[in-house]
Amino acid sequence: MEAHKTITLLLVDDDITFVKIVQHHLQKFQGREFKLIWKERVEEALTEVRENKAIDIILTDYSLPGANGLEFCLQLNAMNSEIPIIFVTATRDFKLAVDAMKLGVEDFLVKEDISELLLPKTIINALEKHRTRRQMEAVEKRMLIAAKRAEAIRELVVTVCHEFNNPLAAIKISADLLSRQFPENEKKLLREFDKHFQKIEGEIKRLRDINFERLEVNG
């Protein structure tokens, strides 16, 4: 993340007291600035996500009017949202935490544990984790594309070498037969031919011996 970028946080919670606590905890933290967008209901939050592309992270409660936080996460996934999510709840429910993590939630907080230091640090860490994972996924995707490209080139090289080797072998046999029939003083042309022929064979061997593993890594 950029050092002084304002972090836009979408808070989904129907408890005004908790909203004020979040506002207070995010006022000052190591020079970081937070912009808080508050929505009480899942439907309102989903609309905000669709319309506001500046949202950096979502902080959602489990207990919400009309739907719970897990259902909210499911709907975000259905929208192909890539915004990182921090799940908050009033209880220490291990199963709920596991279920939330299975849906791709970055972190899980219990409301009574949230402090002036813990909340902003958790938000920043979640953003960093999300950014790092996205970078790793991009690298893996590039490596997969490079591997597929290298495999396609490998198959092409094998085909080309095969197509060249068969006629070249026939030509070499014919040249050898001719060389036996020519007198010594007339073999200069055949020797020149053999020199170029060996050069072609060498180029084909070089092509066949390309280090495709290196090509995949550097691709």
PDB file of C-alpha atoms in Angstrom:
ATOM      1  CA  MET A   1       0.000   0.000   0.000  1.00  0.00           C
ATOM      2  CA  GLU A   2       0.973   3.586  -0.510  1.00  0.00           C
ATOM      3  CA  ALA A   3       2.402   5.148   2.641  1.00  0.00           C
ATOM      4  CA  HIS A   4      -0.194   7.929   3.047  1.00  0.00           C
ATOM      5  CA  LYS A   5      -3.171   6.587   1.112  1.00  0.00           C
ATOM      6  CA  THR A   6      -6.517   7.123   2.803  1.00  0.00           C
ATOM      7  CA  ILE A   7      -8.099   3.760   3.629  1.00  0.00           C
ATOM      8  CA  THR A   8     -11.792   3.636   2.763  1.00  0.00           C
ATOM      9  CA  LEU A   9     -13.589   1.291   5.164  1.00  0.00           C
ATOM     10  CA  LEU A  10     -17.152   0.038   4.685  1.00  0.00           C
ATOM     11  CA  LEU A  11     -18.590  -0.764   8.125  1.00  0.00           C
ATOM     12  CA  VAL A  12     -21.716  -2.946   8.131  1.00  0.00           C
ATOM     13  CA  ASP A  13     -23.305  -2.932  11.587  1.00  0.00           C
ATOM     14  CA  ASP A  14     -26.644  -1.857  13.060  1.00  0.00           C
ATOM     15  CA  ASP A  15     -25.194  -0.907  16.459  1.00  0.00           C
ATOM     16  CA  ILE A  16     -24.588   2.857  16.571  1.00  0.00           C
ATOM     17  CA  THR A  17     -22.494   2.476  19.731  1.00  0.00           C
ATOM     18  CA  PHE A  18     -20.054   0.164  17.964  1.00  0.00           C
ATOM     19  CA  VAL A  19     -19.956   2.501  14.970  1.00  0.00           C
ATOM     20  CA  LYS A  20     -18.857   5.342  17.255  1.00  0.00           C
ATOM     21  CA  ILE A  21     -16.202   3.089  18.824  1.00  0.00           C
ATOM     22  CA  VAL A  22     -14.812   2.289  15.375  1.00  0.00           C
ATOM     23  CA  GLN A  23     -14.805   5.980  14.450  1.00  0.00           C
ATOM     24  CA  HIS A  24     -12.884   6.788  17.624  1.00  0.00           C
ATOM     25  CA  HIS A  25     -10.313   4.003  17.173  1.00  0.00           C
ATOM     26  CA  LEU A  26      -9.565   5.038  13.601  1.00  0.00           C
ATOM     27  CA  GLN A  27      -9.062   8.754  14.273  1.00  0.00           C
ATOM     28  CA  LYS A  28      -5.293   8.615  14.656  1.00  0.00           C
ATOM     29  CA  PHE A  29      -2.977   5.720  13.981  1.00  0.00           C
ATOM     30  CA  GLN A  30       0.627   6.287  12.937  1.00  0.00           C
ATOM     31  CA  GLY A  31      -0.355   9.043  10.546  1.00  0.00           C
ATOM     32  CA  ARG A  32      -2.838   6.845   8.658  1.00  0.00           C
ATOM     33  CA  GLU A  33      -6.151   8.306   7.512  1.00  0.00           C
ATOM     34  CA  PHE A  34      -9.383   6.310   7.400  1.00  0.00           C
ATOM     35  CA  LYS A  35     -12.607   7.185   5.616  1.00  0.00           C
ATOM     36  CA  LEU A  36     -15.570   5.410   7.208  1.00  0.00           C
ATOM     37  CA  ILE A  37     -18.724   4.503   5.277  1.00  0.00           C
ATOM     38  CA  TRP A  38     -21.456   3.098   7.505  1.00  0.00           C
ATOM     39  CA  LYS A  39     -24.342   0.877   6.406  1.00  0.00           C
ATOM     40  CA  GLU A  40     -26.816  -0.843   8.734  1.00  0.00           C
ATOM     41  CA  ARG A  41     -28.217  -3.467   6.364  1.00  0.00           C
ATOM     42  CA  VAL A  42     -26.736  -6.011   3.968  1.00  0.00           C
ATOM     43  CA  GLU A  43     -28.784  -4.718   1.034  1.00  0.00           C
ATOM     44  CA  GLU A  44     -27.446  -1.191   1.559  1.00  0.00           C
ATOM     45  CA  ALA A  45     -23.886  -2.500   1.865  1.00  0.00           C
ATOM     46  CA  LEU A  46     -24.170  -4.535  -1.353  1.00  0.00           C
ATOM     47  CA  THR A  47     -25.417  -1.470  -3.210  1.00  0.00           C
ATOM     48  CA  GLU A  48     -22.473   0.527  -1.856  1.00  0.00           C
ATOM     49  CA  VAL A  49     -20.025  -2.154  -3.015  1.00  0.00           C
ATOM     50  CA  ARG A  50     -21.533  -2.141  -6.515  1.00  0.00           C
ATOM     51  CA  GLU A  51     -21.453   1.634  -6.838  1.00  0.00           C
ATOM     52  CA  ASN A  52     -18.340   2.647  -4.894  1.00  0.00           C
ATOM     53  CA  LYS A  53     -15.101   1.334  -6.390  1.00  0.00           C
ATOM     54  CA  ALA A  54     -13.018   3.212  -3.808  1.00  0.00           C
ATOM     55  CA  ILE A  55     -13.794   0.795  -0.949  1.00  0.00           C
ATOM     56  CA  ASP A  56     -10.555  -0.758   0.309  1.00  0.00           C
ATOM     57  CA  ILE A  57     -11.849  -3.067   3.026  1.00  0.00           C
ATOM     58  CA  ILE A  58     -15.098  -4.225   4.661  1.00  0.00           C
ATOM     59  CA  LEU A  59     -15.723  -4.616   8.398  1.00  0.00           C
ATOM     60  CA  THR A  60     -18.939  -6.553   8.988  1.00  0.00           C
ATOM     61  CA  ASP A  61     -20.798  -7.770  12.044  1.00  0.00           C
ATOM     62  CA  TYR A  62     -22.356 -11.235  12.132  1.00  0.00           C
ATOM     63  CA  SER A  63     -25.768 -10.194  13.473  1.00  0.00           C
ATOM     64  CA  LEU A  64     -27.433  -7.887  10.952  1.00  0.00           C
ATOM     65  CA  PRO A  65     -31.056  -6.983  10.137  1.00  0.00           C
ATOM     66  CA  GLY A  66     -32.525  -9.332   7.526  1.00  0.00           C
ATOM     67  CA  ALA A  67     -29.353 -11.370   6.979  1.00  0.00           C
ATOM     68  CA  ASN A  68     -26.208 -12.374   8.823  1.00  0.00           C
ATOM     69  CA  GLY A  69     -22.577 -11.645   8.100  1.00  0.00           C
ATOM     70  CA  LEU A  70     -21.934 -15.055   6.524  1.00  0.00           C
ATOM     71  CA  GLU A  71     -24.787 -14.519   4.070  1.00  0.00           C
ATOM     72  CA  PHE A  72     -23.319 -11.109   3.298  1.00  0.00           C
ATOM     73  CA  CYS A  73     -19.947 -12.725   2.536  1.00  0.00           C
ATOM     74  CA  LEU A  74     -21.638 -15.294   0.290  1.00  0.00           C
ATOM     75  CA  GLN A  75     -23.343 -12.528  -1.665  1.00  0.00           C
ATOM     76  CA  LEU A  76     -20.063 -10.630  -2.004  1.00  0.00           C
ATOM     77  CA  ASN A  77     -18.425 -13.789  -3.366  1.00  0.00           C
ATOM     78  CA  ALA A  78     -21.304 -14.221  -5.814  1.00  0.00           C
ATOM     79  CA  MET A  79     -20.569 -10.679  -7.042  1.00  0.00           C
ATOM     80  CA  ASN A  80     -16.896 -11.666  -7.525  1.00  0.00           C
ATOM     81  CA  SER A  81     -15.931  -8.930  -5.081  1.00  0.00           C
ATOM     82  CA  GLU A  82     -12.215  -8.879  -4.292  1.00  0.00           C
ATOM     83  CA  ILE A  83     -12.500  -6.482  -1.358  1.00  0.00           C
ATOM     84  CA  PRO A  84     -10.895  -7.959   1.789  1.00  0.00           C
ATOM     85  CA  ILE A  85     -13.264  -8.581   4.701  1.00  0.00           C
ATOM     86  CA  ILE A  86     -12.796  -8.478   8.473  1.00  0.00           C
ATOM     87  CA  PHE A  87     -15.509 -10.292  10.418  1.00  0.00           C
ATOM     88  CA  VAL A  88     -16.592  -9.020  13.853  1.00  0.00           C
ATOM     89  CA  THR A  89     -18.873 -10.695  16.348  1.00  0.00           C
ATOM     90  CA  ALA A  90     -19.966 -10.296  19.950  1.00  0.00           C
ATOM     91  CA  THR A  91     -19.151 -13.903  20.889  1.00  0.00           C
ATOM     92  CA  ARG A  92     -16.076 -16.152  20.819  1.00  0.00           C
ATOM     93  CA  ASP A  93     -17.558 -18.659  18.404  1.00  0.00           C
ATOM     94  CA  PHE A  94     -14.781 -20.844  16.949  1.00  0.00           C
ATOM     95  CA  LYS A  95     -17.088 -22.553  14.441  1.00  0.00           C
ATOM     96  CA  LEU A  96     -18.317 -19.181  13.208  1.00  0.00           C
ATOM     97  CA  ALA A  97     -14.724 -18.012  12.796  1.00  0.00           C
ATOM     98  CA  VAL A  98     -13.882 -21.138  10.763  1.00  0.00           C
ATOM     99  CA  ASP A  99     -16.997 -20.716   8.594  1.00  0.00           C
ATOM    100  CA  ALA A 100     -16.075 -17.087   7.958  1.00  0.00           C
ATOM    101  CA  MET A 101     -12.495 -17.975   7.011  1.00  0.00           C
ATOM    102  CA  LYS A 102     -13.786 -20.605   4.576  1.00  0.00           C
ATOM    103  CA  LEU A 103     -15.591 -17.800   2.758  1.00  0.00           C
ATOM    104  CA  GLY A 104     -12.321 -15.915   2.291  1.00  0.00           C
ATOM    105  CA  VAL A 105     -12.516 -13.544   5.265  1.00  0.00           C
ATOM    106  CA  GLU A 106      -9.095 -12.062   6.057  1.00  0.00           C
ATOM    107  CA  ASP A 107      -9.487 -11.825   9.835  1.00  0.00           C
ATOM    108  CA  PHE A 108     -11.916 -12.354  12.696  1.00  0.00           C
ATOM    109  CA  LEU A 109     -12.349 -10.058  15.699  1.00  0.00           C
ATOM    110  CA  VAL A 110     -14.395 -10.264  18.888  1.00  0.00           C
ATOM    111  CA  LYS A 111     -15.952  -6.884  19.664  1.00  0.00           C
ATOM    112  CA  GLU A 112     -14.894  -6.766  23.296  1.00  0.00           C
ATOM    113  CA  ASP A 113     -11.245  -7.301  22.263  1.00  0.00           C
ATOM    114  CA  ILE A 114     -11.189  -4.407  19.818  1.00  0.00           C
ATOM    115  CA  SER A 115      -8.959  -1.578  20.984  1.00  0.00           C
ATOM    116  CA  GLU A 116      -7.554   1.694  19.719  1.00  0.00           C
ATOM    117  CA  LEU A 117      -4.413  -0.161  18.639  1.00  0.00           C
ATOM    118  CA  LEU A 118      -5.802  -3.555  17.580  1.00  0.00           C
ATOM    119  CA  LEU A 119      -8.456  -2.363  15.126  1.00  0.00           C
ATOM    120  CA  PRO A 120      -6.325  -0.170  12.831  1.00  0.00           C
ATOM    121  CA  LYS A 121      -3.448  -2.669  12.956  1.00  0.00           C
ATOM    122  CA  THR A 122      -5.805  -5.501  11.986  1.00  0.00           C
ATOM    123  CA  ILE A 123      -7.174  -3.450   9.084  1.00  0.00           C
ATOM    124  CA  ILE A 124      -3.712  -2.568   7.772  1.00  0.00           C
ATOM    125  CA  ASN A 125      -2.456  -6.144   8.195  1.00  0.00           C
ATOM    126  CA  ALA A 126      -5.508  -7.517   6.388  1.00  0.00           C
ATOM    127  CA  LEU A 127      -4.893  -5.157   3.477  1.00  0.00           C
ATOM    128  CA  GLU A 128      -1.235  -6.193   3.332  1.00  0.00           C
ATOM    129  CA  LYS A 129      -2.119  -9.904   3.431  1.00  0.00           C
ATOM    130  CA  HIS A 130      -4.663  -9.407   0.685  1.00  0.00           C
ATOM    131  CA  ARG A 131      -2.231  -7.437  -1.473  1.00  0.00           C
ATOM    132  CA  THR A 132       0.527 -10.037  -1.002  1.00  0.00           C
ATOM    133  CA  ARG A 133      -1.813 -12.895  -1.887  1.00  0.00           C
ATOM    134  CA  ARG A 134      -2.991 -11.088  -5.022  1.00  0.00           C
ATOM    135  CA  GLN A 135       0.626 -10.561  -6.082  1.00  0.00           C
ATOM    136  CA  MET A 136       1.409 -14.246  -5.506  1.00  0.00           C
ATOM    137  CA  GLU A 137      -1.649 -15.274  -7.516  1.00  0.00           C
ATOM    138  CA  ALA A 138      -0.541 -12.990 -10.356  1.00  0.00           C
ATOM    139  CA  VAL A 139       2.951 -14.531 -10.313  1.00  0.00           C
ATOM    140  CA  GLU A 140       1.495 -18.059 -10.304  1.00  0.00           C
ATOM    141  CA  LYS A 141      -0.753 -17.138 -13.220  1.00  0.00           C
ATOM    142  CA  ARG A 142       2.200 -15.769 -15.206  1.00  0.00           C
ATOM    143  CA  MET A 143       4.210 -18.911 -14.434  1.00  0.00           C
ATOM    144  CA  LEU A 144       1.334 -21.126 -15.581  1.00  0.00           C
ATOM    145  CA  ILE A 145       1.018 -19.175 -18.832  1.00  0.00           C
ATOM    146  CA  ALA A 146       4.794 -19.387 -19.339  1.00  0.00           C
ATOM    147  CA  ALA A 147       4.738 -23.153 -18.701  1.00  0.00           C
ATOM    148  CA  LYS A 148       1.941 -23.653 -21.232  1.00  0.00           C
ATOM    149  CA  ARG A 149       3.793 -21.515 -23.767  1.00  0.00           C
ATOM    150  CA  ALA A 150       7.001 -23.477 -23.208  1.00  0.00           C
ATOM    151  CA  GLU A 151       5.138 -26.772 -23.635  1.00  0.00           C
ATOM    152  CA  ALA A 152       3.634 -25.554 -26.918  1.00  0.00           C
ATOM    153  CA  ILE A 153       7.098 -24.533 -28.150  1.00  0.00           C
ATOM    154  CA  ARG A 154       8.530 -27.878 -27.012  1.00  0.00           C
ATOM    155  CA  GLU A 155       5.900 -29.756 -29.027  1.00  0.00           C
ATOM    156  CA  LEU A 156       6.574 -27.562 -32.064  1.00  0.00           C
ATOM    157  CA  VAL A 157      10.337 -28.146 -31.809  1.00  0.00           C
ATOM    158  CA  VAL A 158       9.870 -31.926 -31.565  1.00  0.00           C
ATOM    159  CA  THR A 159       7.635 -31.867 -34.641  1.00  0.00           C
ATOM    160  CA  VAL A 160      10.006 -29.645 -36.635  1.00  0.00           C
ATOM    161  CA  CYS A 161      13.053 -31.756 -35.731  1.00  0.00           C
ATOM    162  CA  HIS A 162      11.222 -34.915 -36.733  1.00  0.00           C
ATOM    163  CA  GLU A 163      10.096 -33.391 -40.032  1.00  0.00           C
ATOM    164  CA  PHE A 164      13.660 -32.306 -40.821  1.00  0.00           C
ATOM    165  CA  ASN A 165      15.481 -35.413 -39.617  1.00  0.00           C
ATOM    166  CA  ASN A 166      13.767 -37.903 -41.907  1.00  0.00           C
ATOM    167  CA  PRO A 167      14.470 -36.153 -45.250  1.00  0.00           C
ATOM    168  CA  LEU A 168      17.942 -35.115 -44.070  1.00  0.00           C
ATOM    169  CA  ALA A 169      18.796 -38.734 -43.282  1.00  0.00           C
ATOM    170  CA  ALA A 170      17.680 -39.768 -46.770  1.00  0.00           C
ATOM    171  CA  ILE A 171      19.734 -36.975 -48.360  1.00  0.00           C
ATOM    172  CA  LYS A 172      22.821 -37.961 -46.348  1.00  0.00           C
ATOM    173  CA  ILE A 173      22.524 -41.601 -47.441  1.00  0.00           C
ATOM    174  CA  SER A 174      22.192 -40.513 -51.070  1.00  0.00           C
ATOM    175  CA  ALA A 175      25.224 -38.218 -50.750  1.00  0.00           C
ATOM    176  CA  ASP A 176      27.290 -41.038 -49.233  1.00  0.00           C
ATOM    177  CA  LEU A 177      26.372 -43.344 -52.096  1.00  0.00           C
ATOM    178  CA  LEU A 178      27.285 -40.681 -54.650  1.00  0.00           C
ATOM    179  CA  SER A 179      30.629 -39.995 -52.972  1.00  0.00           C
ATOM    180  CA  ARG A 180      31.615 -43.638 -53.496  1.00  0.00           C
ATOM    181  CA  GLN A 181      30.931 -43.375 -57.198  1.00  0.00           C
ATOM    182  CA  PHE A 182      32.714 -40.072 -57.851  1.00  0.00           C
ATOM    183  CA  PRO A 183      36.446 -39.977 -58.590  1.00  0.00           C
ATOM    184  CA  GLU A 184      38.577 -38.218 -55.949  1.00  0.00           C
ATOM    185  CA  ASN A 185      39.124 -35.097 -58.065  1.00  0.00           C
ATOM    186  CA  GLU A 186      35.339 -34.559 -58.365  1.00  0.00           C
ATOM    187  CA  LYS A 187      34.429 -34.912 -54.681  1.00  0.00           C
ATOM    188  CA  LYS A 188      35.055 -31.247 -53.756  1.00  0.00           C
ATOM    189  CA  LEU A 189      31.402 -30.313 -54.290  1.00  0.00           C
ATOM    190  CA  LEU A 190      30.236 -33.234 -52.167  1.00  0.00           C
ATOM    191  CA  ARG A 191      32.640 -32.262 -49.380  1.00  0.00           C
ATOM    192  CA  GLU A 192      31.202 -28.718 -49.489  1.00  0.00           C
ATOM    193  CA  PHE A 193      27.734 -30.197 -49.355  1.00  0.00           C
ATOM    194  CA  ASP A 194      28.705 -32.370 -46.369  1.00  0.00           C
ATOM    195  CA  LYS A 195      30.058 -29.314 -44.521  1.00  0.00           C
ATOM    196  CA  HIS A 196      26.769 -27.432 -44.907  1.00  0.00           C
ATOM    197  CA  PHE A 197      24.840 -30.571 -44.091  1.00  0.00           C
ATOM    198  CA  GLN A 198      26.683 -30.965 -40.775  1.00  0.00           C
ATOM    199  CA  LYS A 199      25.971 -27.330 -39.976  1.00  0.00           C
ATOM    200  CA  ILE A 200      22.254 -27.931 -40.506  1.00  0.00           C
ATOM    201  CA  GLU A 201      22.422 -31.036 -38.302  1.00  0.00           C
ATOM    202  CA  GLY A 202      24.140 -28.994 -35.593  1.00  0.00           C
ATOM    203  CA  GLU A 203      21.435 -26.305 -35.683  1.00  0.00           C
ATOM    204  CA  ILE A 204      18.716 -28.939 -35.401  1.00  0.00           C
ATOM    205  CA  LYS A 205      20.513 -30.477 -32.402  1.00  0.00           C
ATOM    206  CA  ARG A 206      20.784 -27.052 -30.750  1.00  0.00           C
ATOM    207  CA  LEU A 207      17.072 -26.527 -31.315  1.00  0.00           C
ATOM    208  CA  ARG A 208      16.293 -29.939 -29.839  1.00  0.00           C
ATOM    209  CA  ASP A 209      18.470 -29.274 -26.775  1.00  0.00           C
ATOM    210  CA  ILE A 210      16.807 -25.989 -25.777  1.00  0.00           C
ATOM    211  CA  ASN A 211      16.479 -25.734 -21.981  1.00  0.00           C
ATOM    212  CA  PHE A 212      12.688 -25.507 -21.722  1.00  0.00           C
ATOM    213  CA  GLU A 213      12.744 -25.515 -17.907  1.00  0.00           C
ATOM    214  CA  ARG A 214      14.736 -22.283 -17.987  1.00  0.00           C
ATOM    215  CA  LEU A 215      12.350 -20.890 -20.591  1.00  0.00           C
ATOM    216  CA  GLU A 216       9.418 -21.588 -18.264  1.00  0.00           C
ATOM    217  CA  VAL A 217      11.040 -19.769 -15.330  1.00  0.00           C
ATOM    218  CA  ASN A 218      12.110 -16.758 -17.374  1.00  0.00           C
ATOM    219  CA  GLY A 219       8.858 -16.614 -19.317  1.00  0.00           C
TER     220      GLY A 219
END
